[in-house]
CSV table of C-alpha atoms in Angstrom, one decimal:
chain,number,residue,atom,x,y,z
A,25,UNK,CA,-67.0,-38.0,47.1
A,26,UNK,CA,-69.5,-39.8,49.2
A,27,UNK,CA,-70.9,-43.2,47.4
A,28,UNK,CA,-74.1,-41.4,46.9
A,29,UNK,CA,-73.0,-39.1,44.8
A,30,UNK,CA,-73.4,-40.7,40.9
A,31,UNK,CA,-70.2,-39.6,38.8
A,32,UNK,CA,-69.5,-40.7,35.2
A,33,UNK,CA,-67.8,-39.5,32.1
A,34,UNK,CA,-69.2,-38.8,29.1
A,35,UNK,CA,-68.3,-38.0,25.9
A,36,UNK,CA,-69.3,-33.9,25.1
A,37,UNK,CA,-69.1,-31.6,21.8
A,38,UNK,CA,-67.8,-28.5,22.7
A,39,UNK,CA,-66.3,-25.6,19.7
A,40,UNK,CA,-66.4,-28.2,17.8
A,41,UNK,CA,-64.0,-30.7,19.6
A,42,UNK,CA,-64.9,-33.4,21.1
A,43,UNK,CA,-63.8,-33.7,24.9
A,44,UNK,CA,-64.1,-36.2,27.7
A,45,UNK,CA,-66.5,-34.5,30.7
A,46,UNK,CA,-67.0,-36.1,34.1
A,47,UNK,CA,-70.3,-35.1,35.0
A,48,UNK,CA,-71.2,-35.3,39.1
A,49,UNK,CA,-75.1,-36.1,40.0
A,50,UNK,CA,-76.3,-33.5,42.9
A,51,UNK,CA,-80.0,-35.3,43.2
A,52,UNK,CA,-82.5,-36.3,40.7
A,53,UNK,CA,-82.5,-33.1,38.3
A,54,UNK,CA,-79.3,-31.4,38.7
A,55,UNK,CA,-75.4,-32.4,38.1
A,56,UNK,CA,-72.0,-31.0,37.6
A,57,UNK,CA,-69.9,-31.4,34.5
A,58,UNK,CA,-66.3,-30.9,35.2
A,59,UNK,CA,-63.8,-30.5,31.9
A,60,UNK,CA,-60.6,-32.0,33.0
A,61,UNK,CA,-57.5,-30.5,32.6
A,62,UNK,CA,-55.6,-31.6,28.9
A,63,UNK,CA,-52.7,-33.5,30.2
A,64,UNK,CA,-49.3,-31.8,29.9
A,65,UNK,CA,-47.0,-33.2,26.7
A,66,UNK,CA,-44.2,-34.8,27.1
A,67,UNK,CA,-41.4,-32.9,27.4
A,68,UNK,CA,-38.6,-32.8,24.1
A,69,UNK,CA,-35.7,-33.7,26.7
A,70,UNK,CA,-35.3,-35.6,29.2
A,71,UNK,CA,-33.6,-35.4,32.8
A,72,UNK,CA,-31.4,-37.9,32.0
A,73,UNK,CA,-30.6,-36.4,28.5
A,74,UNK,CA,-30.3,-32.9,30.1
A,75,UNK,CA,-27.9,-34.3,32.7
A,76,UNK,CA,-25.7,-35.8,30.4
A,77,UNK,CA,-25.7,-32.6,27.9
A,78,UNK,CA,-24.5,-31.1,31.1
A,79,UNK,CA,-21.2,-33.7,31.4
A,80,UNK,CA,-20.5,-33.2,27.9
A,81,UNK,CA,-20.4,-29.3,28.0
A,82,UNK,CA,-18.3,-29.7,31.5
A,83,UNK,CA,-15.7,-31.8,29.6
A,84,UNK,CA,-16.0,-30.2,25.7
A,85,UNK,CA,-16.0,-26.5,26.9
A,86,UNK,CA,-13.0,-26.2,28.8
A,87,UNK,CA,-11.3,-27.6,26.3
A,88,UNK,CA,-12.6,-25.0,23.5
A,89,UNK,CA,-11.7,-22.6,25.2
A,90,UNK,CA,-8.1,-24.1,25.5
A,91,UNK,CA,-8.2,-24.0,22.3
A,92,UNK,CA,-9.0,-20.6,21.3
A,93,UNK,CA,-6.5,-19.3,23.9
A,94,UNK,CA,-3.7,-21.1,22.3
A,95,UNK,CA,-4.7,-20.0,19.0
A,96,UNK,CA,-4.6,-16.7,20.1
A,97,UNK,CA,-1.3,-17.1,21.5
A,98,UNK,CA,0.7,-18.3,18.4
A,99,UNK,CA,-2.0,-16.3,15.7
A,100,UNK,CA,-1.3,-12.9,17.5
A,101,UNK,CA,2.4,-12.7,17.0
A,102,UNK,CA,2.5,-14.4,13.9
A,103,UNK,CA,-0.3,-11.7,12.3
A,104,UNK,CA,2.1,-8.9,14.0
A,105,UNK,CA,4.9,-10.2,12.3
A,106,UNK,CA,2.8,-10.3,8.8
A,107,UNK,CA,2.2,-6.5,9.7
A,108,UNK,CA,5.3,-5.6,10.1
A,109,UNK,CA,6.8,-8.0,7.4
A,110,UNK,CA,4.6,-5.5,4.9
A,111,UNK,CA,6.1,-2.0,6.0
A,112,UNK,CA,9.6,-3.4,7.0
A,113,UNK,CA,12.6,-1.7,4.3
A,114,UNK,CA,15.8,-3.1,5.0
A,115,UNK,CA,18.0,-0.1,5.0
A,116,UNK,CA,15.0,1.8,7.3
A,117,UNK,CA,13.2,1.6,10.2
A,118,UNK,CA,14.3,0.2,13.5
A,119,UNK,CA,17.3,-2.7,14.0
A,120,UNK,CA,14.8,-5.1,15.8
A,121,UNK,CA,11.2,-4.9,14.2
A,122,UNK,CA,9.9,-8.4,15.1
A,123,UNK,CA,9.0,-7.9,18.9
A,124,UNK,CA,10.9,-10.8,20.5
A,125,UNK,CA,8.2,-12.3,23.4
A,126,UNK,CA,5.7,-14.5,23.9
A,127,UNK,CA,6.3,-18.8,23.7
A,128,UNK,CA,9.8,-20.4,23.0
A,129,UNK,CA,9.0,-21.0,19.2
A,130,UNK,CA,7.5,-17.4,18.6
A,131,UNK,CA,10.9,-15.8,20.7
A,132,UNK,CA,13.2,-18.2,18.3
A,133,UNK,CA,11.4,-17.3,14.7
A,134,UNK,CA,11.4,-13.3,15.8
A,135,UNK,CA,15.0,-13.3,16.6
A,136,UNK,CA,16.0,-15.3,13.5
A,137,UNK,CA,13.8,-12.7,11.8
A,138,UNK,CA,15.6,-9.9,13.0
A,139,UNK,CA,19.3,-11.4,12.6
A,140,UNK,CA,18.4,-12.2,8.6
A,141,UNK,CA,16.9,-8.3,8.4
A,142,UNK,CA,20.1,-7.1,10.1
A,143,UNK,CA,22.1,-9.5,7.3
A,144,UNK,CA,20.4,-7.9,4.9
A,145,UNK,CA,20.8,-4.2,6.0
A,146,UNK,CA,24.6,-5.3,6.2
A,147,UNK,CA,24.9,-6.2,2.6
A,148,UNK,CA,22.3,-3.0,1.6
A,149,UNK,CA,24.7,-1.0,3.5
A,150,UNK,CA,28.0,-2.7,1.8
A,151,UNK,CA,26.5,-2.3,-1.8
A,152,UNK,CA,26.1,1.1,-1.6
A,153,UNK,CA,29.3,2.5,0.0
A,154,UNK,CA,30.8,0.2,-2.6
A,155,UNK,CA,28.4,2.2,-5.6
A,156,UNK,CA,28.9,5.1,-3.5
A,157,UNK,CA,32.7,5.0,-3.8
A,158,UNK,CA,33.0,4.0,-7.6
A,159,UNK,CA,30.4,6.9,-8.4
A,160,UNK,CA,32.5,9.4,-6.5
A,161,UNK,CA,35.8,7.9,-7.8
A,162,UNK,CA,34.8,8.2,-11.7
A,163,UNK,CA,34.2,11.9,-11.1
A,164,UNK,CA,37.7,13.0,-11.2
A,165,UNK,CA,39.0,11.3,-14.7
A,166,UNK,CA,35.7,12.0,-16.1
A,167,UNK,CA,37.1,16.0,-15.1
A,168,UNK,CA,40.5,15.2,-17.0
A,169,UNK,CA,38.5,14.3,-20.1
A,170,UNK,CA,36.5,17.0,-20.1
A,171,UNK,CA,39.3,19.3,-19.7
A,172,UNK,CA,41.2,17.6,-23.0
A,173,UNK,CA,37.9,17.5,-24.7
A,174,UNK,CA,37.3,21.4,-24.3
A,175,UNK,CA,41.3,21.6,-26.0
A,176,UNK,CA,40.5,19.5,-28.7
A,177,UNK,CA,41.2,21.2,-32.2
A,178,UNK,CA,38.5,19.2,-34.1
A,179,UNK,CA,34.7,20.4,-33.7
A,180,UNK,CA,33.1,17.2,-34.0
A,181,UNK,CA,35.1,14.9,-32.4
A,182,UNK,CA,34.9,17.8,-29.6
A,183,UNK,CA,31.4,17.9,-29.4
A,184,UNK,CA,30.8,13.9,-29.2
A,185,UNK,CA,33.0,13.7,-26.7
A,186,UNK,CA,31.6,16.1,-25.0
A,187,UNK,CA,28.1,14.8,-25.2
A,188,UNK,CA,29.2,11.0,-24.0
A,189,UNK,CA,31.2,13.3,-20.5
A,190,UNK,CA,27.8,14.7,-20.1
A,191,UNK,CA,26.0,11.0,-20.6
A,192,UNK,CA,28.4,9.3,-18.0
A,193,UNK,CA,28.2,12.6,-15.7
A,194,UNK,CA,24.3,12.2,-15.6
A,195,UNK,CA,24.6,8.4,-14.9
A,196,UNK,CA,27.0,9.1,-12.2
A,197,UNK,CA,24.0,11.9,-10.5
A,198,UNK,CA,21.6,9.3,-10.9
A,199,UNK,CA,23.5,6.7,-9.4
A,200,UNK,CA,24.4,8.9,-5.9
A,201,UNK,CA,21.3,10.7,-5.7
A,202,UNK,CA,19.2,6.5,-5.8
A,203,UNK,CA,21.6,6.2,-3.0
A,204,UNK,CA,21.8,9.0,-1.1
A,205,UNK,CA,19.2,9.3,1.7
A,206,UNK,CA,18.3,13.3,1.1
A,207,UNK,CA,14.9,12.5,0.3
A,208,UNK,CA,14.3,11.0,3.5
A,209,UNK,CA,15.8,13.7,5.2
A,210,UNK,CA,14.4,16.9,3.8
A,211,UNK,CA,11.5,18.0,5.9
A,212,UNK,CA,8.0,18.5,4.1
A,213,UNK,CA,7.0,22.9,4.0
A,214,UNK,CA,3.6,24.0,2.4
A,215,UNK,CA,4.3,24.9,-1.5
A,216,UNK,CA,2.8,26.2,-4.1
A,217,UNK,CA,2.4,23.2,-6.6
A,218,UNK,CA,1.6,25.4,-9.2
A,219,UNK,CA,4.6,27.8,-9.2
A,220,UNK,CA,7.0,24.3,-9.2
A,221,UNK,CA,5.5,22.9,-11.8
A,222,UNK,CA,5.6,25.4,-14.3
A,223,UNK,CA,8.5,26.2,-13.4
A,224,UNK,CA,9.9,22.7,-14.2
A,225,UNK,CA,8.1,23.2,-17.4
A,226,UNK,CA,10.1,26.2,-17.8
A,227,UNK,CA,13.4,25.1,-17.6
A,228,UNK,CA,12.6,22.7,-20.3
A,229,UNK,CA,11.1,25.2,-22.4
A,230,UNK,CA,14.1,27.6,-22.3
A,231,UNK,CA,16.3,24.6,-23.9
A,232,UNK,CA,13.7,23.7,-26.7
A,233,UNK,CA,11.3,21.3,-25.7
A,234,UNK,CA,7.7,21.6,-25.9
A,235,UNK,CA,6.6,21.3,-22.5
A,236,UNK,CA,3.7,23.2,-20.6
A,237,UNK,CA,1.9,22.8,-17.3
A,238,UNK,CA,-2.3,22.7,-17.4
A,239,UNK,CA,-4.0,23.0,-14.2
A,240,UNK,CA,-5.0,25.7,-11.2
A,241,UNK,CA,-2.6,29.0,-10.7
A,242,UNK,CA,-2.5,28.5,-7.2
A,243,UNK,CA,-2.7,25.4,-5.1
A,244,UNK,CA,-1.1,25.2,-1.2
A,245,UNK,CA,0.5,21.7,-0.6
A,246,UNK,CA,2.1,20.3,2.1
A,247,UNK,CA,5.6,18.2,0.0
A,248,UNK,CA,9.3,18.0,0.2
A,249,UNK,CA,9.9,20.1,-2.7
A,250,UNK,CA,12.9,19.4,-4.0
A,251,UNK,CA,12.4,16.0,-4.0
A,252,UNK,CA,9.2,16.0,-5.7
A,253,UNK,CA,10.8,18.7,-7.8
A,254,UNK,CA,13.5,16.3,-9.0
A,255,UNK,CA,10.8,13.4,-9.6
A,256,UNK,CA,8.6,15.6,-12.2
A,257,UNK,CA,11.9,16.2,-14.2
A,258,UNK,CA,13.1,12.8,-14.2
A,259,UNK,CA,9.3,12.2,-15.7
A,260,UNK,CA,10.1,15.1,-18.1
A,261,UNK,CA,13.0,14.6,-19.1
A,262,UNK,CA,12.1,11.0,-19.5
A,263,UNK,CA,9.6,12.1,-21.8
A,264,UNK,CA,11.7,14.4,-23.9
A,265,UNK,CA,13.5,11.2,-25.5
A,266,UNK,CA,10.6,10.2,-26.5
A,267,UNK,CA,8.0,12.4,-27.5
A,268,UNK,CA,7.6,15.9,-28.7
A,269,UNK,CA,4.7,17.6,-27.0
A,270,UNK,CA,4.8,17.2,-23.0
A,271,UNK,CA,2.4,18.6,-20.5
A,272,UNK,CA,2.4,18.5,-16.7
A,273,UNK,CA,-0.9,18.1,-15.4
A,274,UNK,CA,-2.6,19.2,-11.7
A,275,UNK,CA,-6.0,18.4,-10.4
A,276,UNK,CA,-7.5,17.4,-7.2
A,277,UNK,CA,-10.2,14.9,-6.9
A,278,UNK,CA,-13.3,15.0,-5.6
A,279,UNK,CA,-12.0,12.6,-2.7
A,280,UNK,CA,-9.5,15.3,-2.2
A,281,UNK,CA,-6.3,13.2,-3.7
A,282,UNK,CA,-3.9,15.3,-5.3
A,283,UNK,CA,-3.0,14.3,-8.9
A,284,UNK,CA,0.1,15.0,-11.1
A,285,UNK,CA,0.5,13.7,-14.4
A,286,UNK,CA,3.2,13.6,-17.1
A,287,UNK,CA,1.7,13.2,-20.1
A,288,UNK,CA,3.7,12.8,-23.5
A,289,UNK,CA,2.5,11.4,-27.1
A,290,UNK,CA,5.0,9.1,-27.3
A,291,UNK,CA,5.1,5.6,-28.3
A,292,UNK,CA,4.0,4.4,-24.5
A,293,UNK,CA,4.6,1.4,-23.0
A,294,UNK,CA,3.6,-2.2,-23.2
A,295,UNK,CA,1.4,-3.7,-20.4
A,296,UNK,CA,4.5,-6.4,-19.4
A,297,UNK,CA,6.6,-3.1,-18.7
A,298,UNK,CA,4.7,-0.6,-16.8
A,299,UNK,CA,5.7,-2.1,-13.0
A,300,UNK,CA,9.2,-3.1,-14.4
A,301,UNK,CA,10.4,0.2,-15.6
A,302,UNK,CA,10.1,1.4,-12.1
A,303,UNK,CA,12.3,-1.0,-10.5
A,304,UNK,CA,15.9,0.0,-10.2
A,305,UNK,CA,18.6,-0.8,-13.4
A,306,UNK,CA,15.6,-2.1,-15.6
A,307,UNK,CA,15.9,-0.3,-19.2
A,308,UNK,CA,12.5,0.0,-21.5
A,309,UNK,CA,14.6,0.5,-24.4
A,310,UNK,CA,13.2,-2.3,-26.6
A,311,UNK,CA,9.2,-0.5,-26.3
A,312,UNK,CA,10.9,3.6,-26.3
A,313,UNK,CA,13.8,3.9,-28.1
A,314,UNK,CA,16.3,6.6,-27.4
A,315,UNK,CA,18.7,7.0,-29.8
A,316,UNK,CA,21.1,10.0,-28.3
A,317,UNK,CA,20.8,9.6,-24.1
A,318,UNK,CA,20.9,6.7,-21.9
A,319,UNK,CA,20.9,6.3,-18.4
A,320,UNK,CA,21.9,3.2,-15.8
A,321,UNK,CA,17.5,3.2,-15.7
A,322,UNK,CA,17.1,4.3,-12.3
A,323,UNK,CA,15.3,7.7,-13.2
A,324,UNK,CA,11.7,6.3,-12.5
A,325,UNK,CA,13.1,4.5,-9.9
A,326,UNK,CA,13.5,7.4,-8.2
A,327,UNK,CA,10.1,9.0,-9.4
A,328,UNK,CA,8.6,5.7,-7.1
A,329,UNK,CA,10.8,6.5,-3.9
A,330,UNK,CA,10.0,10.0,-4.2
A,331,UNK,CA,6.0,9.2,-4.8
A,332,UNK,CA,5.9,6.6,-1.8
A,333,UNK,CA,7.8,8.8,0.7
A,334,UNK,CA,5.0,11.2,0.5
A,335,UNK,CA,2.6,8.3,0.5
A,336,UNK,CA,1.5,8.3,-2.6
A,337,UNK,CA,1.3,5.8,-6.1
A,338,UNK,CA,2.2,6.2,-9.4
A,339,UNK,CA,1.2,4.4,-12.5
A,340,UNK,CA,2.0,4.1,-16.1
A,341,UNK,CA,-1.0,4.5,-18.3
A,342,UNK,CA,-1.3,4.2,-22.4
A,343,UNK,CA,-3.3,6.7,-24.3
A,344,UNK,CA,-5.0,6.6,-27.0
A,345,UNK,CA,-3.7,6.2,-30.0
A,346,UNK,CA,-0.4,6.6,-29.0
A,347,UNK,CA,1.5,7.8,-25.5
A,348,UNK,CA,2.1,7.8,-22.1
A,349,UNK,CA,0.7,9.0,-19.0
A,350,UNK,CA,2.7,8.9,-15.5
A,351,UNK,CA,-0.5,9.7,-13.0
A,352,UNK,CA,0.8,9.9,-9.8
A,353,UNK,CA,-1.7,10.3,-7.2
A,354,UNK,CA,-0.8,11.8,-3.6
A,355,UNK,CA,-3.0,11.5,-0.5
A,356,UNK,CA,-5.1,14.9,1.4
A,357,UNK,CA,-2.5,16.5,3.8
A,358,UNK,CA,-5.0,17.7,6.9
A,359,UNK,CA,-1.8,19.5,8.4
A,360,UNK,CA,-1.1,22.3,5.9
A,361,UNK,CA,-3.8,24.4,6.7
A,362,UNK,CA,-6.9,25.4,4.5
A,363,UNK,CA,-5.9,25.3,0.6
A,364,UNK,CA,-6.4,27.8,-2.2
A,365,UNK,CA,-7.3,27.3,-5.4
A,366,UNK,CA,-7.9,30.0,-7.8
């Protein structure tokens, strides 16, 4: 501005603040106040500190993600093999289940995984053609005793021998039908689950026992029927040694799951046995006394490979005040159509 011109700042109110106002003279009765600009803030970062954030991320993020690709290449086999660790059976499924790929050390622990399952299929395999034979084998003198048995002259000494053939006979039809692989075989049709209950019911009722089926007259399911046949009568006949008044029950959830259950008044079961009794050979006899029929205690074994192949669970519930209740609980079938219940 020309030297003529008078400039000066000055101290103004304005809203309330106080501001700093350079005020230009014009001539003797007029000037211009200017408000200057508030000066900017300085900033939070730096150039300096932005450049070196910079370097760091160019050195620290290649290496992350370094990181989380090798992760991801030793985790992801090792969770497959978790995977297939849970479903894997050693007498079923495929002879290599661990895939065998990826890095030296994941190659090496899958095919060590799959010679020890292939081990242990082998010695599956040996223990029950070995079973297999003896159970076959005791079939033909346990026909020569029953043969001198049925000529014996005395009544009683008839009768318990009899009844001990008949003991060993059932053992044996335990033994080859736990190792036999029909249930895997047979091929699932749509039943009526009401008509093969009762009529499991029935062929314990025409022999004595109090046994009775509760639940709908009709009811379309999609099942391997003899097999799931055979499991409510080794539930039933389980029961018989045990209790006097049985009933087979059927219902269906609101979630749609399918329930069967034994129930007996019985003496039940402690809570230390309920998963035990289902494992193969184990004998509850200490918590339910039989005192005329045994078995080798593979009946509810069979009841849980039976329940499982149609993807279901079974457990062992206590009533009150006394008994037992065997609820096993089998999931919707989509594939059999619409279902009737009456």
């Amino acid at each position: 501005m020309p030297a003529t011109f008078a400039t000066a700042f000055r101290a103004e109110t304005s809203a309330g603040k106080l501001h700093d106002v350079l005020v230009v003279g014009i001539d003797n009765d007029r000037a211009l106040a200017f408000l200057p600009a508030s000066p900017r803030p300085d900033a939070w970062i730096s150039d300096q500190q932005v450049s070196i954030v910079l370097q760091l991320m160019g050195l620290v993020l290649p290496v992350v993600l370094l990181s989380l690709y090798a992760a991801r290449v030793i985790a992801a086999p090792l969770l497959e093999f978790a995977k297939a660790a849970e479903t894997l059976r050693p007498d079923e499924g495929p002879d290599k289940p661990f895939n065998e790929s990826g890095a030296a050390e994941i190659r090496t622990l899958a095919r060590s995984l799959n010679e020890m399952r292939s081990r242990v299929r082998g010695m599956i395999d040996d223990r029950t053609r070995m079973l297999r034979a003896i159970s076959h084998d005791l079939r033909t003198p346990l026909t020569r005793l029953r043969l001198r048995a049925e000529r014996s002259a005395q009544p009683e000494l008839k009768a318990a021998l009899l009844k001990d053939i008949s003991a060993l006979s059932d053992m044996i039809n335990d033994t080859l039908t736990y190792l036999s692989r029909e249930m895997a075989a047979e091929k699932p049709v749509n039943a009526d689950l009401p008509s093969l209950l009762a009529t499991v019911c029935s062929d314990f009722s025409d022999v004595g026992f109090d046994v009775r089926y509760v639940g709908p007259e009709r009811f379309a399911y999609r099942c391997k029927t003899r097999s799931l046949a055979r499991a409510i009568t080794n539930l039933v006949e389980n029961s018989t040694k045990f209790a006097q008044a049985i009933s087979v029950e059927l219902s269906v959830l609101e979630n749609g799951t399918v329930r069967i259950s034994v129930v007996d008044d019985g003496p039940g079961l402690p809570v230390s046995l309920r998963t035990r009794v289902l494992e193969p050979f184990f004998k509850a006899d200490t918590a339910r006394t039989s005192s005329d029929r045994g078995g080798f205690g593979l009946g509810l074994s069979i009841v849980d490979d039976i329940v499982r192949a149609h993807g279901g669970t079974i457990e062992l519930l206590n009533r009150a005040p006394h008994g037992l209740a065997a609820q096993m609980d089998f999931p919707t079938d989509t594939s059999c159509g619409e279902r009737r219940r009456a």
